[in-house]
Amino acid sequence: MERSPQVRIGDWFNEAWKSIQPAWLEYVLAGVVYVLVMMIAGLCLIPVLIVGGPLTGGLYVYLAKRLLGQPAQVGDIFKGFRRFGDSTVLFLAVALIPVLVFGLLMLTYILPLLGALEPTGILATLLSIGACFLWCLSFLFLIVYPVVAQTFLVFAMPLVMFRGMKAMDAIRTSIGMVRPQFLQFLLFTLAGFLLIGAAGSIGSLLLCVGYFILMPLAMTVFYTMQLLAYRDFVGLTEQDLALYAG
């Protein structure tokens, strides 16, 4: 009986770093372009929700080409728009929930102000208590949700980009694949977040290095690790990239 693939955090990290090292500056450039475009789009909520999915999918395309030894250019990041519909739906399915919760978080600052309009102070007290409760729940959610969502949906975007799956089918497939080894995949996600966080923290001590070198580099390492996981659990071949040739 064939043994099912296993989560191999250390092996994936070593392989990802080994593949990135020879051209690490080009990976950094790709990461910088991705981050800058997302930041520019993020100045307004609507644009980032529209371009976030295709850009993330395009980053996977660029990294997959590198991983398979195919010619890759930074412009490949924008080839994610060839799967615009489903990559956007996938991004919205994940991102809209935190946006709504963030709205609740902002509401916690408004409720005490409304309570101050009530002369007896009773309403103000109740609204302040409610605001505090909402703030705690929202803050906790915004910490836990990204980790859990990233863990369960680690394969969703590659399935959309490389297998042509519909967004909801990719979400269900990814959850089904991760569930049997959820704790191991959770550790994988936490390791990736720790890697990116450490790169940002160290880089911030070196002025702009964290945002323009270490952070993009750490991000591309983690995304490449995700592609290695996808390769082991699903399979990744040159044929999967045929849509993005040329």
Coordinates of C-alpha atoms in Angstrom, one line a residue, residues 3-194:
R3 CA 2.1 5.7 1.9
S4 CA 0.4 9.0 1.9
P5 CA 2.6 12.1 1.8
Q6 CA 3.7 13.6 5.1
V7 CA 4.4 17.2 6.2
R8 CA 8.2 17.8 6.0
I9 CA 8.8 21.4 7.3
G10 CA 12.5 21.1 7.6
D11 CA 13.0 19.4 4.2
W12 CA 10.8 21.9 2.4
F13 CA 12.6 24.8 3.9
N14 CA 16.0 23.4 3.0
E15 CA 14.9 22.6 -0.6
A16 CA 13.2 26.0 -1.0
W17 CA 16.2 27.9 0.2
K18 CA 18.5 25.8 -2.0
S19 CA 16.5 26.6 -5.1
I20 CA 16.3 30.3 -4.2
Q21 CA 19.9 30.9 -3.3
P22 CA 21.4 31.1 -6.9
A23 CA 19.0 33.9 -7.9
W24 CA 17.8 35.3 -4.6
L25 CA 17.9 38.9 -5.8
E26 CA 15.4 38.1 -8.5
Y27 CA 13.1 36.5 -6.0
V28 CA 13.4 39.6 -3.8
L29 CA 12.5 41.8 -6.8
A30 CA 9.4 39.7 -7.5
G31 CA 8.4 39.9 -3.9
V32 CA 8.9 43.6 -3.8
V33 CA 6.8 44.1 -6.9
Y34 CA 4.0 42.0 -5.4
V35 CA 4.1 43.8 -2.1
L36 CA 4.2 47.3 -3.7
V37 CA 1.3 46.6 -6.0
M38 CA -0.7 45.2 -3.1
M39 CA 0.2 48.2 -1.0
I40 CA -0.8 50.7 -3.7
A41 CA -4.1 48.8 -4.3
G42 CA -4.6 48.7 -0.5
L43 CA -4.9 52.4 -0.3
C44 CA -8.4 51.8 -1.4
L45 CA -10.3 48.7 -0.2
I46 CA -12.1 47.8 -3.4
P47 CA -9.0 47.5 -5.7
V48 CA -7.0 45.3 -3.3
L49 CA -10.0 42.9 -3.1
I50 CA -10.1 42.8 -6.9
V51 CA -6.4 42.4 -7.7
G52 CA -5.3 40.5 -4.6
G53 CA -6.3 37.1 -5.9
P54 CA -4.7 37.3 -9.4
L55 CA -1.5 38.8 -8.0
T56 CA -1.2 36.1 -5.4
G57 CA -1.9 33.5 -8.0
G58 CA 0.7 35.1 -10.3
L59 CA 3.3 35.0 -7.6
Y60 CA 2.7 31.2 -7.4
V61 CA 3.1 31.0 -11.1
Y62 CA 6.5 32.8 -11.0
L63 CA 7.7 30.6 -8.1
A64 CA 6.5 27.4 -9.8
K65 CA 8.3 28.3 -13.0
R66 CA 11.5 28.8 -10.9
L67 CA 11.0 25.6 -9.0
L68 CA 10.6 23.6 -12.2
G69 CA 13.5 25.2 -13.9
Q70 CA 11.5 27.1 -16.5
P71 CA 12.3 30.6 -17.8
A72 CA 10.6 33.0 -15.4
Q73 CA 10.3 36.8 -15.3
V74 CA 9.0 39.2 -12.7
G75 CA 6.2 40.0 -15.1
D76 CA 4.8 36.5 -14.6
I77 CA 3.2 37.8 -11.4
F78 CA 0.6 39.5 -13.6
K79 CA -0.2 36.3 -15.4
G80 CA -2.4 35.4 -12.5
F81 CA -5.0 37.6 -14.2
R82 CA -5.4 34.7 -16.7
R83 CA -7.4 33.0 -13.9
F84 CA -8.9 36.3 -12.8
G85 CA -12.4 35.0 -11.9
D86 CA -11.7 32.1 -9.6
S87 CA -8.5 33.6 -8.1
T88 CA -10.6 36.7 -7.2
V89 CA -13.5 34.6 -5.8
L90 CA -11.0 32.6 -3.7
F91 CA -9.3 35.7 -2.4
L92 CA -12.7 37.3 -1.5
A93 CA -13.9 34.1 0.2
V94 CA -10.9 34.4 2.5
A95 CA -10.5 38.2 2.8
L96 CA -14.0 39.4 3.2
I97 CA -14.5 37.8 6.6
P98 CA -11.6 39.7 8.2
V99 CA -12.8 42.9 6.5
L100 CA -16.2 42.5 8.1
V101 CA -14.7 41.7 11.5
F102 CA -12.4 44.8 11.2
G103 CA -15.6 46.8 10.7
L104 CA -16.9 45.5 14.0
L105 CA -13.6 46.5 15.5
M106 CA -14.0 50.0 14.3
L107 CA -17.6 49.9 15.8
T108 CA -16.1 49.5 19.2
Y109 CA -14.7 53.0 19.0
I110 CA -18.0 54.4 18.0
L111 CA -20.3 52.8 20.6
P112 CA -18.8 54.7 23.6
L113 CA -19.2 58.0 21.7
L114 CA -22.9 57.2 21.2
G115 CA -23.3 56.3 24.9
A116 CA -21.8 59.7 25.9
L117 CA -24.9 61.3 24.4
E118 CA -27.1 59.7 27.0
P119 CA -27.3 61.9 30.1
T120 CA -27.9 59.3 32.8
G121 CA -24.7 57.3 31.9
I122 CA -26.4 53.9 32.1
L123 CA -26.5 53.5 28.3
A124 CA -22.9 54.7 28.1
T125 CA -21.8 52.0 30.6
L126 CA -23.7 49.3 28.7
L127 CA -22.3 50.4 25.4
S128 CA -18.8 50.6 26.8
I129 CA -19.1 47.1 28.1
G130 CA -20.4 45.9 24.7
A131 CA -17.7 47.7 22.9
C132 CA -15.0 46.1 25.1
F133 CA -16.5 42.6 24.5
L134 CA -16.7 43.2 20.7
W135 CA -13.1 44.5 20.7
C136 CA -11.8 41.4 22.5
L137 CA -13.7 39.0 20.2
S138 CA -12.7 40.9 17.0
F139 CA -9.0 41.2 18.0
L140 CA -8.9 37.5 18.9
F141 CA -10.5 36.5 15.6
L142 CA -8.1 38.6 13.6
I143 CA -5.2 36.8 15.2
V144 CA -6.6 33.2 14.9
Y145 CA -8.5 33.4 11.6
P146 CA -5.5 34.1 9.3
V147 CA -3.5 31.2 10.8
V148 CA -6.4 28.7 10.6
A149 CA -7.5 29.9 7.1
Q150 CA -3.9 29.7 5.7
T151 CA -3.6 26.2 7.2
F152 CA -6.7 24.8 5.7
L153 CA -6.4 26.6 2.3
V154 CA -2.7 26.0 1.7
F155 CA -3.5 24.2 -1.5
A156 CA -6.5 26.2 -2.7
M157 CA -4.7 28.9 -4.8
P158 CA -2.3 26.4 -6.5
L159 CA -5.3 24.2 -7.3
V160 CA -7.0 27.1 -9.0
M161 CA -3.9 28.2 -10.9
F162 CA -2.5 24.8 -11.9
R163 CA -5.5 22.5 -12.0
G164 CA -8.1 25.0 -13.2
M165 CA -10.4 24.3 -10.3
K166 CA -13.3 26.5 -9.4
A167 CA -12.6 28.5 -6.3
M168 CA -15.1 26.7 -4.0
D169 CA -14.0 23.2 -5.3
A170 CA -10.4 24.2 -4.5
I171 CA -11.4 25.3 -1.0
R172 CA -13.2 22.0 -0.3
T173 CA -10.4 19.9 -1.8
S174 CA -7.7 21.8 0.2
I175 CA -9.6 21.4 3.4
G176 CA -10.1 17.7 2.8
M177 CA -6.4 17.1 2.1
V178 CA -5.2 19.1 5.2
R179 CA -7.7 17.8 7.7
P180 CA -6.0 14.4 8.3
Q181 CA -2.7 16.1 9.2
F182 CA -4.1 19.4 10.5
L183 CA -1.7 19.8 13.4
Q184 CA 1.3 19.2 11.2
F185 CA 0.0 21.7 8.7
L186 CA -0.7 24.2 11.5
L187 CA 2.9 24.0 12.6
F188 CA 3.9 24.5 9.0
T189 CA 1.8 27.7 8.8
L190 CA 3.1 28.9 12.1
A191 CA 6.7 28.3 11.0
G192 CA 6.0 30.3 7.9
F193 CA 4.5 33.2 9.8
L194 CA 7.4 33.1 12.2

